[in-house]
mmCIF file of C-alpha atoms and ligand atoms in Angstrom:
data_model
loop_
_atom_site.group_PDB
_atom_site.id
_atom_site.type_symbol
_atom_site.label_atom_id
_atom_site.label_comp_id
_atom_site.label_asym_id
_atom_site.label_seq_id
_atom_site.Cartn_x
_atom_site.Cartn_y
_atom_site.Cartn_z
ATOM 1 C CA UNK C 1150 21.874 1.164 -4.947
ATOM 2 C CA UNK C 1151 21.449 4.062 -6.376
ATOM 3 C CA UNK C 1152 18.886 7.242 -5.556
ATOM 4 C CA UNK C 1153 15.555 7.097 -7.260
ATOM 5 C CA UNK C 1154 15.030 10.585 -7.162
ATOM 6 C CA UNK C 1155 14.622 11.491 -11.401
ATOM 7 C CA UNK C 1156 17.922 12.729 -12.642
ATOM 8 C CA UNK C 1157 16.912 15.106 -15.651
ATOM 9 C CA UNK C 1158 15.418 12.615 -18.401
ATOM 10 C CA UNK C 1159 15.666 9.859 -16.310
ATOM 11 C CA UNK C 1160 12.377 8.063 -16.749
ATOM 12 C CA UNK C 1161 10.724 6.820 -13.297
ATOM 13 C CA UNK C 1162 7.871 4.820 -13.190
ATOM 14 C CA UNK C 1163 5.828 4.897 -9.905
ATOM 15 C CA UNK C 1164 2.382 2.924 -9.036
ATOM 16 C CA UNK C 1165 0.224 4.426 -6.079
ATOM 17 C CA UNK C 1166 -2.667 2.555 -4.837
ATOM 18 C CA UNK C 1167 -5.675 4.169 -3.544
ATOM 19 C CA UNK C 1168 -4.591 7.461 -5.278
ATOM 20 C CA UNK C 1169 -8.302 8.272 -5.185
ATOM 21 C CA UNK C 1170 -8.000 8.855 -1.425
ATOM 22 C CA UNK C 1171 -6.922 12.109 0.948
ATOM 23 C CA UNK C 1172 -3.163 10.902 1.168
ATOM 24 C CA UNK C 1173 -2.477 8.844 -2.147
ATOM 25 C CA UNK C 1174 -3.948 11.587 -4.429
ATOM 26 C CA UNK C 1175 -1.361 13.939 -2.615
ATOM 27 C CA UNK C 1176 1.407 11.247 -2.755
ATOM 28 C CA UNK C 1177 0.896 10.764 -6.509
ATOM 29 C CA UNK C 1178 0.812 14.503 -7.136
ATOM 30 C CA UNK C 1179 3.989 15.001 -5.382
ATOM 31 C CA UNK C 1180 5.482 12.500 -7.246
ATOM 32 C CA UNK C 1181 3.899 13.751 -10.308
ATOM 33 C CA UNK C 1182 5.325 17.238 -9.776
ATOM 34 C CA UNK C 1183 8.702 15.521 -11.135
ATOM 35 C CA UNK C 1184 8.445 16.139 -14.788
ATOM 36 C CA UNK C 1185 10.007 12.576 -15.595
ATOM 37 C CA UNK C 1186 8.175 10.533 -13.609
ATOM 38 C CA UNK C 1187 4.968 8.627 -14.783
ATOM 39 C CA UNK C 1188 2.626 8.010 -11.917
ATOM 40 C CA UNK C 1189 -0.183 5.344 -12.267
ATOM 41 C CA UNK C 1190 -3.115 5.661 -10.089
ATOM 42 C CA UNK C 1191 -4.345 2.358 -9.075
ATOM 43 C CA UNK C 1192 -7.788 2.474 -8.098
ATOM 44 C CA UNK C 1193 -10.946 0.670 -7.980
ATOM 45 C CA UNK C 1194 -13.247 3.647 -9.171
ATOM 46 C CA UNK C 1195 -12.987 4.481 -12.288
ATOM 47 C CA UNK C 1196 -15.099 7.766 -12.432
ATOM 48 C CA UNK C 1197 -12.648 8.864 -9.157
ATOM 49 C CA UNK C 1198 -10.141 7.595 -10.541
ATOM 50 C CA UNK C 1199 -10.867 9.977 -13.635
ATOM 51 C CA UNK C 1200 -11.119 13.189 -11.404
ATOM 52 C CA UNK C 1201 -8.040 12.732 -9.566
ATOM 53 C CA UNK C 1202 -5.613 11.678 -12.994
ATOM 54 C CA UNK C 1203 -7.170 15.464 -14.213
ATOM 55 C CA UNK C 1204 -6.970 17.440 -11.337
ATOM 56 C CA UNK C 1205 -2.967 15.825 -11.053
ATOM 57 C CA UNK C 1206 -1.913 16.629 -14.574
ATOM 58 C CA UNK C 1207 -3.551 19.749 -14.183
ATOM 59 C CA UNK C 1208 -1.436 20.909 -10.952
ATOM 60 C CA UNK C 1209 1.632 19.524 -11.889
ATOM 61 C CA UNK C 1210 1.706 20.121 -16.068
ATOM 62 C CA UNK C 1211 2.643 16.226 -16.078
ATOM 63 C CA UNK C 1212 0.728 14.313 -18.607
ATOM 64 C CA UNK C 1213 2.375 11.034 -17.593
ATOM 65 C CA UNK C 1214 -0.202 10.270 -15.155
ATOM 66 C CA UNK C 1215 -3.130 7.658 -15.695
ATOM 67 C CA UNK C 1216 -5.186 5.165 -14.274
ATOM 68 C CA UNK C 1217 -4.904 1.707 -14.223
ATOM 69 C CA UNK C 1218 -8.172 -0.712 -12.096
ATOM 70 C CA UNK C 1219 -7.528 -2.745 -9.437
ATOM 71 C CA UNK C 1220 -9.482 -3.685 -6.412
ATOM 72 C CA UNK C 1221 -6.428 -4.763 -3.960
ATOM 73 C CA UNK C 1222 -8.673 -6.847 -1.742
ATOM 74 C CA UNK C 1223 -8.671 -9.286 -4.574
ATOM 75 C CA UNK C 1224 -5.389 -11.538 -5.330
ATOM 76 C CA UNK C 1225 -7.011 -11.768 -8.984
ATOM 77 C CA UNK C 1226 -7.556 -8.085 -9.555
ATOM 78 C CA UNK C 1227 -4.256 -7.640 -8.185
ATOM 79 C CA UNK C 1228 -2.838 -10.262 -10.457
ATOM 80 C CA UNK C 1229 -4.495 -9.106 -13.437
ATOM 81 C CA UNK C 1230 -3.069 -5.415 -13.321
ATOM 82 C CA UNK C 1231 0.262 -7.304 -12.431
ATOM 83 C CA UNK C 1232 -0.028 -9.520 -15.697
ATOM 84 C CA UNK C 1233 -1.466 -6.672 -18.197
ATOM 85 C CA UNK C 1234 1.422 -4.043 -16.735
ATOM 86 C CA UNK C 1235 3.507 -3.287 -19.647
ATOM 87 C CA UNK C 1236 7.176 -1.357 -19.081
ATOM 88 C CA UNK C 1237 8.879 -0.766 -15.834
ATOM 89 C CA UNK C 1238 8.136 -0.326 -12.404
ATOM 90 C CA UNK C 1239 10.395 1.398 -10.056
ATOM 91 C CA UNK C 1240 8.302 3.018 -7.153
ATOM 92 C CA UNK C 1241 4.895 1.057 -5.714
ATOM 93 C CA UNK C 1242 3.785 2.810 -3.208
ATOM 94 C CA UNK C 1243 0.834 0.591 -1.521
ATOM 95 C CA UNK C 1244 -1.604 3.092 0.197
ATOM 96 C CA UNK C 1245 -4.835 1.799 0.027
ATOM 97 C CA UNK C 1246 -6.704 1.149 3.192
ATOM 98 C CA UNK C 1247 -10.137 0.785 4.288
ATOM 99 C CA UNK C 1248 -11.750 1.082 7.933
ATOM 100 C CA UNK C 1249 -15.445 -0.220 7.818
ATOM 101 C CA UNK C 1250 -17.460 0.075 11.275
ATOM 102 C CA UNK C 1251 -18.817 -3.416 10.908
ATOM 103 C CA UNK C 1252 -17.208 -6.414 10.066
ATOM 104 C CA UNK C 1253 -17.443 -6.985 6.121
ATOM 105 C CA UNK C 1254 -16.129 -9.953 3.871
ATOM 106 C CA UNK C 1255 -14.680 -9.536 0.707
ATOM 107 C CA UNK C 1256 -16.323 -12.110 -2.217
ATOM 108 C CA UNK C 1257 -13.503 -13.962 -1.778
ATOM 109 C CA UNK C 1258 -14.501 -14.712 2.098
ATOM 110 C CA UNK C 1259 -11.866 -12.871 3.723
ATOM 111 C CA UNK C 1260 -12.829 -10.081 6.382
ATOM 112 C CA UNK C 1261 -12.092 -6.900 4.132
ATOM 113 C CA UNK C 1262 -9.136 -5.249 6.484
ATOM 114 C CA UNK C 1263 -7.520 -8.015 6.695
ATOM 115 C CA UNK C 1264 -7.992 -8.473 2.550
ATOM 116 C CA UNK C 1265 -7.274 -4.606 1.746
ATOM 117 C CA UNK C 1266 -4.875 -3.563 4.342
ATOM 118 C CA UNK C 1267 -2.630 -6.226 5.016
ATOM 119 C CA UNK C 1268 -3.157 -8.684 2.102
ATOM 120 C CA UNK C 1269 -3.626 -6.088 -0.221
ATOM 121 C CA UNK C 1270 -0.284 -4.498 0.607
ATOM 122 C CA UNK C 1271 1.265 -8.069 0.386
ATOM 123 C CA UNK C 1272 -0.355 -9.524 -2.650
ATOM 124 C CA UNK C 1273 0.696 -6.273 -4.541
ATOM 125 C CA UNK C 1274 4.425 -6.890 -3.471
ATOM 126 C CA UNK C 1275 4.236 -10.508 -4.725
ATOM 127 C CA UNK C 1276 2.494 -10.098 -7.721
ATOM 128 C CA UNK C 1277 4.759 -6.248 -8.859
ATOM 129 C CA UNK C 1278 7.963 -8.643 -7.638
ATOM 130 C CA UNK C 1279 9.181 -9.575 -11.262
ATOM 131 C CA UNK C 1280 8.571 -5.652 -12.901
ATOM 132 C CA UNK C 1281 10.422 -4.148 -9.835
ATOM 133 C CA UNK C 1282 13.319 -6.613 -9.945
ATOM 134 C CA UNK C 1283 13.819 -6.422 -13.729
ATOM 135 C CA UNK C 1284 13.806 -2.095 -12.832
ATOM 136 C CA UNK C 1285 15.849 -2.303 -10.320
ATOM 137 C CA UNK C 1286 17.018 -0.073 -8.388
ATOM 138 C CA UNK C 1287 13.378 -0.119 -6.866
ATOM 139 C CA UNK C 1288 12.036 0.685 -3.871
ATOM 140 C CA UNK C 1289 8.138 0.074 -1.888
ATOM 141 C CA UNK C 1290 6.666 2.783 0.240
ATOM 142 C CA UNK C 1291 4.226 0.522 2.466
ATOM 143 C CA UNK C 1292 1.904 3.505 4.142
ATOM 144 C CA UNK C 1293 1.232 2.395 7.884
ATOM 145 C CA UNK C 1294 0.771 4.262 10.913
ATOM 146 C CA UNK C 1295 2.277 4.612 13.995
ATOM 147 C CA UNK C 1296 -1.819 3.870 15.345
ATOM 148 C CA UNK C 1297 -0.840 0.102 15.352
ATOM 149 C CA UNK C 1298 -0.886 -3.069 17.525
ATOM 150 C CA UNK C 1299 -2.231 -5.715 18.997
ATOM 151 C CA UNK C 1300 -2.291 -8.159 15.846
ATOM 152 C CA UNK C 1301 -2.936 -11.949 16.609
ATOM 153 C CA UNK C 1302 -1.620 -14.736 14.308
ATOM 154 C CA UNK C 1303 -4.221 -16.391 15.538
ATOM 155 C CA UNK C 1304 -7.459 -14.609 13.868
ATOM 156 C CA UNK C 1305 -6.261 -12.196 11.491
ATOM 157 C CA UNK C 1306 -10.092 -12.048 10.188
ATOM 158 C CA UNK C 1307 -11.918 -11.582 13.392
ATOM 159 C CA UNK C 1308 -13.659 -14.479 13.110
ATOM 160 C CA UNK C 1309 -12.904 -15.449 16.981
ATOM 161 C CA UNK C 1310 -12.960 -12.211 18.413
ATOM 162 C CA UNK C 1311 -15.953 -9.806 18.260
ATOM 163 C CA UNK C 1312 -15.218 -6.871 15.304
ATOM 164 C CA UNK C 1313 -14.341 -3.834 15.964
ATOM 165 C CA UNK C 1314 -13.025 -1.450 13.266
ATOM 166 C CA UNK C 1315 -10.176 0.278 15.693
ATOM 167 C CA UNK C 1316 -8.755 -2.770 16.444
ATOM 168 C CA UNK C 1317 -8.637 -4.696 13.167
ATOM 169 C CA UNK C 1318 -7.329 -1.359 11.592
ATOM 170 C CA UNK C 1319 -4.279 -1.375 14.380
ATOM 171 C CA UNK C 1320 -3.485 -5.144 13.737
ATOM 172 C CA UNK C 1321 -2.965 -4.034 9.963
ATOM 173 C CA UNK C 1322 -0.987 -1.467 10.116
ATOM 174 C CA UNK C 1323 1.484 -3.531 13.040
ATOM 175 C CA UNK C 1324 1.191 -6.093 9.706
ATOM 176 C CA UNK C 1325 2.239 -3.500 7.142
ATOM 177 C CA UNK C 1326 5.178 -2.646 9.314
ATOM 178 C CA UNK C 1327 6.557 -6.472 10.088
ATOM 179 C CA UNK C 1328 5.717 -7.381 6.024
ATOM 180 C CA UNK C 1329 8.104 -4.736 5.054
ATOM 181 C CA UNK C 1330 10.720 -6.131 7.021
ATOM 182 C CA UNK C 1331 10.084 -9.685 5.682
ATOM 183 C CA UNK C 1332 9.779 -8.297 1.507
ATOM 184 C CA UNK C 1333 12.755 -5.818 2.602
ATOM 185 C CA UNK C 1334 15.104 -9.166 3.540
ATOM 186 C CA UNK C 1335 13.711 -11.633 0.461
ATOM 187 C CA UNK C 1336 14.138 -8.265 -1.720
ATOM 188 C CA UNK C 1337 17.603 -6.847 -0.872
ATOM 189 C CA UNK C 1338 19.491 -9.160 -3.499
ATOM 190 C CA UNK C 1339 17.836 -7.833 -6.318
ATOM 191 C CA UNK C 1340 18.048 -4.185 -5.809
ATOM 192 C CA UNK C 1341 14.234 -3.568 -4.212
ATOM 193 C CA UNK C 1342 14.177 -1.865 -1.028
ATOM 194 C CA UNK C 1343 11.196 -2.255 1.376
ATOM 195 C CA UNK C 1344 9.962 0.618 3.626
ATOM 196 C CA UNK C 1345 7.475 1.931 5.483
ATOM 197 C CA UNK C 1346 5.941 4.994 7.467
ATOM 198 C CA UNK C 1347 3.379 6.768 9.149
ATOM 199 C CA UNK C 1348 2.147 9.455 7.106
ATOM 200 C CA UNK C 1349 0.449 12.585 8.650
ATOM 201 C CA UNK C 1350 -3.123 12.724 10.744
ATOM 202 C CA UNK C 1351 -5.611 13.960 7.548
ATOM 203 C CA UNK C 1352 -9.340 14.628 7.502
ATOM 204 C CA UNK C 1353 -10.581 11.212 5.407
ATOM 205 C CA UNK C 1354 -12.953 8.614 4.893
ATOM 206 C CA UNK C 1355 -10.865 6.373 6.625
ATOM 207 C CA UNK C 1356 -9.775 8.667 9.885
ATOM 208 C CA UNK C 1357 -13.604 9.560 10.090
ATOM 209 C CA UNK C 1358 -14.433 5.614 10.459
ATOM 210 C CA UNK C 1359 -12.571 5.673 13.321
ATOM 211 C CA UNK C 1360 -13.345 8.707 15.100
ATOM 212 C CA UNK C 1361 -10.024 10.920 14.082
ATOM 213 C CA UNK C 1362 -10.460 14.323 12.455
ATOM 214 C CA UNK C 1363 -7.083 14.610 11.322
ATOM 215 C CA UNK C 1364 -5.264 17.838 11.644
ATOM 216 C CA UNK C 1365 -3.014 18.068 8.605
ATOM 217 C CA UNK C 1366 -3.171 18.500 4.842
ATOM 218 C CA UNK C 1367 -3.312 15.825 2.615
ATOM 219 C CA UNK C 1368 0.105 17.135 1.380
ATOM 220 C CA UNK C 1369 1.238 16.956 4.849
ATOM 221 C CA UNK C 1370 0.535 13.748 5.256
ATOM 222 C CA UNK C 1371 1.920 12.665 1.978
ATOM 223 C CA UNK C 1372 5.043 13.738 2.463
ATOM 224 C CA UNK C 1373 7.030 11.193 4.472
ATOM 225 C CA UNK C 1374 5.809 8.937 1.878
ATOM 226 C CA UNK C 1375 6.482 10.806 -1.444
ATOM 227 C CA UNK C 1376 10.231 11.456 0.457
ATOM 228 C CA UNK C 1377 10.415 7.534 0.432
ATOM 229 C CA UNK C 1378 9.547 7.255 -2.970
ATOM 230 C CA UNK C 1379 11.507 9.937 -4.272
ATOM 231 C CA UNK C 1380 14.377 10.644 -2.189
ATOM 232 C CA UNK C 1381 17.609 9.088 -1.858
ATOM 233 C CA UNK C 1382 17.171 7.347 1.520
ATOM 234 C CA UNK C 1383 14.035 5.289 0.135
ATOM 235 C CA UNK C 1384 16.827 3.628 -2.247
ATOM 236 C CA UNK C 1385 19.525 2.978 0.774
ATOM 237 C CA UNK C 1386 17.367 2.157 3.762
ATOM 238 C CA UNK C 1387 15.443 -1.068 3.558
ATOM 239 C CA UNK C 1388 13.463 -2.928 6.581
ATOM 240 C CA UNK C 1389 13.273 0.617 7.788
ATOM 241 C CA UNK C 1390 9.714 2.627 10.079
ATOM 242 C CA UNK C 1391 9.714 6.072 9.350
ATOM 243 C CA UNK C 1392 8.144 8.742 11.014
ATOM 244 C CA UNK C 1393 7.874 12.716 10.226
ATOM 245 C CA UNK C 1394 11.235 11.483 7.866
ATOM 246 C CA UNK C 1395 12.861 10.041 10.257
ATOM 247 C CA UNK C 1396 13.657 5.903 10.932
ATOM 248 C CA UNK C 1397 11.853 4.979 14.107
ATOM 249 C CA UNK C 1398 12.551 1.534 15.974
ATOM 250 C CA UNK C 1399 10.030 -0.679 15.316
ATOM 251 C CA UNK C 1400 9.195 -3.269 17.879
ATOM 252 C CA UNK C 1401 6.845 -5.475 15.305
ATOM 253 C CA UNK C 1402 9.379 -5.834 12.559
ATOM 254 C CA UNK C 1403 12.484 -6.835 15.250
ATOM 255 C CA UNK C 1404 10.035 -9.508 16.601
ATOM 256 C CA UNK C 1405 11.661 -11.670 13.375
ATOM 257 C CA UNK C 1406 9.397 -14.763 14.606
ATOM 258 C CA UNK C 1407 6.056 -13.112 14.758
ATOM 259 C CA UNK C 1408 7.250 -11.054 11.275
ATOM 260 C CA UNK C 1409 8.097 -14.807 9.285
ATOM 261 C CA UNK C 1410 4.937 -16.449 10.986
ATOM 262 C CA UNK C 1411 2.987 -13.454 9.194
ATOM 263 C CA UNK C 1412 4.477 -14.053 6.076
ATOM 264 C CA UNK C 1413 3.450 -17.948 6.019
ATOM 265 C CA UNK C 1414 0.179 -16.567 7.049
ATOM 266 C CA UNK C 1415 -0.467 -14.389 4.520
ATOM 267 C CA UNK C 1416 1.392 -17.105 1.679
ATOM 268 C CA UNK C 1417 -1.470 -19.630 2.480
ATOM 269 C CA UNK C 1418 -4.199 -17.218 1.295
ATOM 270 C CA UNK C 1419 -5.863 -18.458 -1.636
ATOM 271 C CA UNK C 1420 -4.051 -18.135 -5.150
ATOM 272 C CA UNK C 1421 -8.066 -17.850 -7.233
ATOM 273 C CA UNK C 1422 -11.005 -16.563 -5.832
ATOM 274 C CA UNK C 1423 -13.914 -18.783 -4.699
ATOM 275 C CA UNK C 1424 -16.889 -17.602 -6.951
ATOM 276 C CA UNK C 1425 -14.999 -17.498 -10.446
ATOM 277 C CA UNK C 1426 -18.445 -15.960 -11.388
ATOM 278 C CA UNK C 1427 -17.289 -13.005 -9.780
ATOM 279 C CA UNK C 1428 -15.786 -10.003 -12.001
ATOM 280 C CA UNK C 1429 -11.883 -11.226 -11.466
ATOM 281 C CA UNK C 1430 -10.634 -7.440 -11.782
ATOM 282 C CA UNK C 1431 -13.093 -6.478 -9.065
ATOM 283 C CA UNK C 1432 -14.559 -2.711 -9.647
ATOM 284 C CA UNK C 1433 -17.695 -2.323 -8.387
ATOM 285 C CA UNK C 1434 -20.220 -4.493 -9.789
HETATM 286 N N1 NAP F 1261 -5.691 9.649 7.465
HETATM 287 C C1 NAP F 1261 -4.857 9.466 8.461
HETATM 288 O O1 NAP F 1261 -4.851 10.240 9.444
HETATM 289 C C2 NAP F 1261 -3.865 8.321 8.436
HETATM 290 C C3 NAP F 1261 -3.012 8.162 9.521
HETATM 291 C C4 NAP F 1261 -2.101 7.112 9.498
HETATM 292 C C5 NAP F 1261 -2.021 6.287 8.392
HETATM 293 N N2 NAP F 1261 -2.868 6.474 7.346
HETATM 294 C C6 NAP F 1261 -2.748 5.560 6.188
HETATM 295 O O2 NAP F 1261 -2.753 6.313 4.991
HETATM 296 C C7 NAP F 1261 -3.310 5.534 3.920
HETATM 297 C C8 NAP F 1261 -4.333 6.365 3.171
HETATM 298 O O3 NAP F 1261 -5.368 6.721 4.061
HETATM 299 P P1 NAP F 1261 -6.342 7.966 3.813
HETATM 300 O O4 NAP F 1261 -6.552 8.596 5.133
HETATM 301 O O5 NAP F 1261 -5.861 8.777 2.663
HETATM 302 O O6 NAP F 1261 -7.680 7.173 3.437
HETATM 303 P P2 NAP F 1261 -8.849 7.500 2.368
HETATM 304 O O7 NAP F 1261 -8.906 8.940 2.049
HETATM 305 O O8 NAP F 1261 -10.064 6.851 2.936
HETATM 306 O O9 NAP F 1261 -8.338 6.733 1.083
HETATM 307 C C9 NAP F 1261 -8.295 5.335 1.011
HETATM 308 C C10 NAP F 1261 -8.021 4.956 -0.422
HETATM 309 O O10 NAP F 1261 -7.946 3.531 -0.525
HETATM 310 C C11 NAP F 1261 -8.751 3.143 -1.618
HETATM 311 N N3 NAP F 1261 -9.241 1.767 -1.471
HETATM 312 C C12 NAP F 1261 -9.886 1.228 -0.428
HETATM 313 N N4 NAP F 1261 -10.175 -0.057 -0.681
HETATM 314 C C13 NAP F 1261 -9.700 -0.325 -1.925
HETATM 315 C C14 NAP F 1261 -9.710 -1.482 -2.742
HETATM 316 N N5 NAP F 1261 -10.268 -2.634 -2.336
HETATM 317 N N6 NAP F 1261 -9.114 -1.398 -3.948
HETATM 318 C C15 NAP F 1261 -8.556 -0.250 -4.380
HETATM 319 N N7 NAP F 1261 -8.525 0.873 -3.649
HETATM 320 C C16 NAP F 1261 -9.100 0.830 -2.426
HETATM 321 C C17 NAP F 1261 -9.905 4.133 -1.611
HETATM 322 O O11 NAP F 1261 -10.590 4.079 -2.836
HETATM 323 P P3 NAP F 1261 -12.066 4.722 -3.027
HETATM 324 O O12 NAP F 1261 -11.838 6.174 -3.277
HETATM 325 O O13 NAP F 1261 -12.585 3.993 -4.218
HETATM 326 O O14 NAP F 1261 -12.835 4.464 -1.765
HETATM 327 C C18 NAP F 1261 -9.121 5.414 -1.398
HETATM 328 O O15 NAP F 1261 -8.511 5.817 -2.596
HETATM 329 C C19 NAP F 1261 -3.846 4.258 4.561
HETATM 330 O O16 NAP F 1261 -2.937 3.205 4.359
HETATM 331 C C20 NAP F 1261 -3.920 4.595 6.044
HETATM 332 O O17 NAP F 1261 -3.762 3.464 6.855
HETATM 333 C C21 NAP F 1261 -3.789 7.460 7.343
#
C-alpha cells in the first residue's frame, strides 16, 4: 500500500466525525494544514459545525474544508451521509464520543454509548466501506483510549447492570480497539487499513463527564491520530493500538473470540430505526 500522506497535488479526501469537539476540531485542522487535502467535518450541529469549518480554513488557508450532518448514534443518519457522499474517501477518522452521567437511550432504543461510541464507530465503517474501497489505498483512524475495559458481550446497553458513565465509556473504547482488529482483517484485501489509538488527556465535554481535567492541548491530543491519518505507517500497519505514536499490544483485539463475538453483536443491530417518524438524518430536533 502506499503512504497517504498528500504528495504535492495529490488530492486526499478525509472525513472526521465529531470535528466539533476538543480533539476532532484539532485532528481535522491538522489534516487541513495539508494544502491538498479536503477535510469534511461530520457533525450533528450545524451552527458548531459552522464555527469550527471557519475557524479551520481560517488557520490553515485551506478552503477544502466543509461540513457534512450526521448524528452517528443513528444507522440511518449514518447511512444517509454514506448514500448522499459524492467523490472519494480515503481517510475516516471516527472520533465522536459521548459520556452522559445517566443512562440515556437513543430514539432508536439503544443506550447512547453503546449507539455513539461503539456502534457509531462501526456503522460508519460499514456504511463508508464501498467509497474507501473504490479509493483505495485507505486507511480508518478509530480514536480510543488506553482508559478501557471491562466490556461484557453480555449487556453492551446496561440494561442488566446498574449505569454508570465510567464504566460504559471503558467497555467502548475496549470495543473500538477489538472492532479495528475485526474491519482491519475483512478490510486488508481491498487496500483499507484499520487502526486505532489513544489520543492525548484534553480538557472536554467528554473528560469533564467523567471527572478528568485533561492536561494537554487539543493539538496534543490530536496528534497520534492526525499521524495515523496522514503518515505513512497509518497506510502499512493495520489491526494495530497506538499510543503517543507508537503500536502498543493490545490484549482486547488478540482475544480473536471475544473481538468476532463483538462483531456479530454489533451486525444484529437494527438496519431502520423504530419510529420512522423520527428525523432519519438525526440533528437535533
Ligand atoms: N479528552 C480526552 O482526554 C480523551 C482521552 C482518551 C480518548 N479520547 C477520545 O477522543 C475522542 C474525542 O473526545 P473529546 O475529548 O474531543 O470529546 P468532546 O470534546 O466532548 O467531543 C466529542 C465530539 O463528538 C461529537 N458527538 C457526540 N455525539 C455525537 C453524535 N451522536 N453525532 C455526531 N457527533 C457526536 C460531539 O458533537 P457536539 O459538539 O455536537 O456535542 C463532539 O464534536 C473520543 O472518541 C474520546 O473517547 C478523549
Amino acid at each position: 500500500m502506499t503512504p497517504a500522506a498528500p504528495h504535492h497535488g495529490e488530492r486526499r479526501v478525509a472525513l472526521v466525525t465529531g470535528a466539533t469537539g476538543a480533539i476532532g476540531r484539532a485532528i481535522a485542522r491538522q489534516i487541513a494544514v495539508h494544502p491538498d487535502c479536503e477535510v469534511v467535518l461530520a457533525c450533528r450541529d450545524q451552527a458548531k459545525a459552522e464555527r469550527a469549518v471557519r475557524e479551520i480554513v481560517t488557520a490553515t488557508g485551506n478552503s477544502k474544508v466543509r461540513y457534512a450532518p450526521v448524528d452517528v448514534s443513528r444507522r440511518s443518519s449514518i447511512e444517509a451521509l454514506a448514500a448522499d457522499w459524492r467523490g472519494p474517501l480515503h481517510v475516516l477518522v471516527n472520533n465522536a464520543a459521548v459520556t452522559p452521567r445517566t443512562r440515556q437511550e437513543t430514539p432508536d432504543g439503544i443506550e447512547l454509548q453503546c449507539a455513539t461510541n461503539i456502534l457509531g464507530y462501526f456503522w460508519m465503517v460499514q456504511a463508508f466501506t464501498e467509497h474507501l474501497q473504490r479509493s483505495a489505498p485507505a486507511r480508518v483512524v478509530n480514536v480510543a483510549s488506553y482508559w478501557a475495559g471491562d466490556l461484557d458481550l453480555g449487556d453492551l446497553e446496561f440494561r442488566r447492570r446498574p449505569y454508570n458513565n465510567n464504566d460504559a465509556y471503558r467497555q467502548s473504547k475496549q470495543a473500538d480497539r477489538m472492532l479495528t482488529v475485526a474491519f482491519a482483517e475483512r478490510l486488508k484485501p481491498f487496500g483499507v487499513t484499520v487502526n486505532a489509538c489513544h489520543p492525548g488527556d484534553v480538557r472536554s465535554a467528554l473528560s469533564g463527564n467523567l471527572g478528568f481535567g485533561g492536561t494537554q492541548t487539543p493539538d496534543e491530543g490530536a496528534q497520534t491520530p492526525a499521524w495515523l491519518a496522514l503518515e505513512s505507517v497509518g497506510g502499512t500497519q493495520t489491526g494495530r493500538y497506538f499510543e503517543h505514536r507508537k503500536a502498543v499490544h493490545c490484549p482486547f483485539g488478540a482475544h480473536r473470540v471475544s473481538v468476532e463475538a463483538l462483531y456479530e453483536a454489533c451486525l444484529r443491530y437494527p438496519l431502520v430505526p423504530r419510529d420512522p417518524t423520527r428525523n432519519p438524518r438525526g440533528g437535533r430536533p
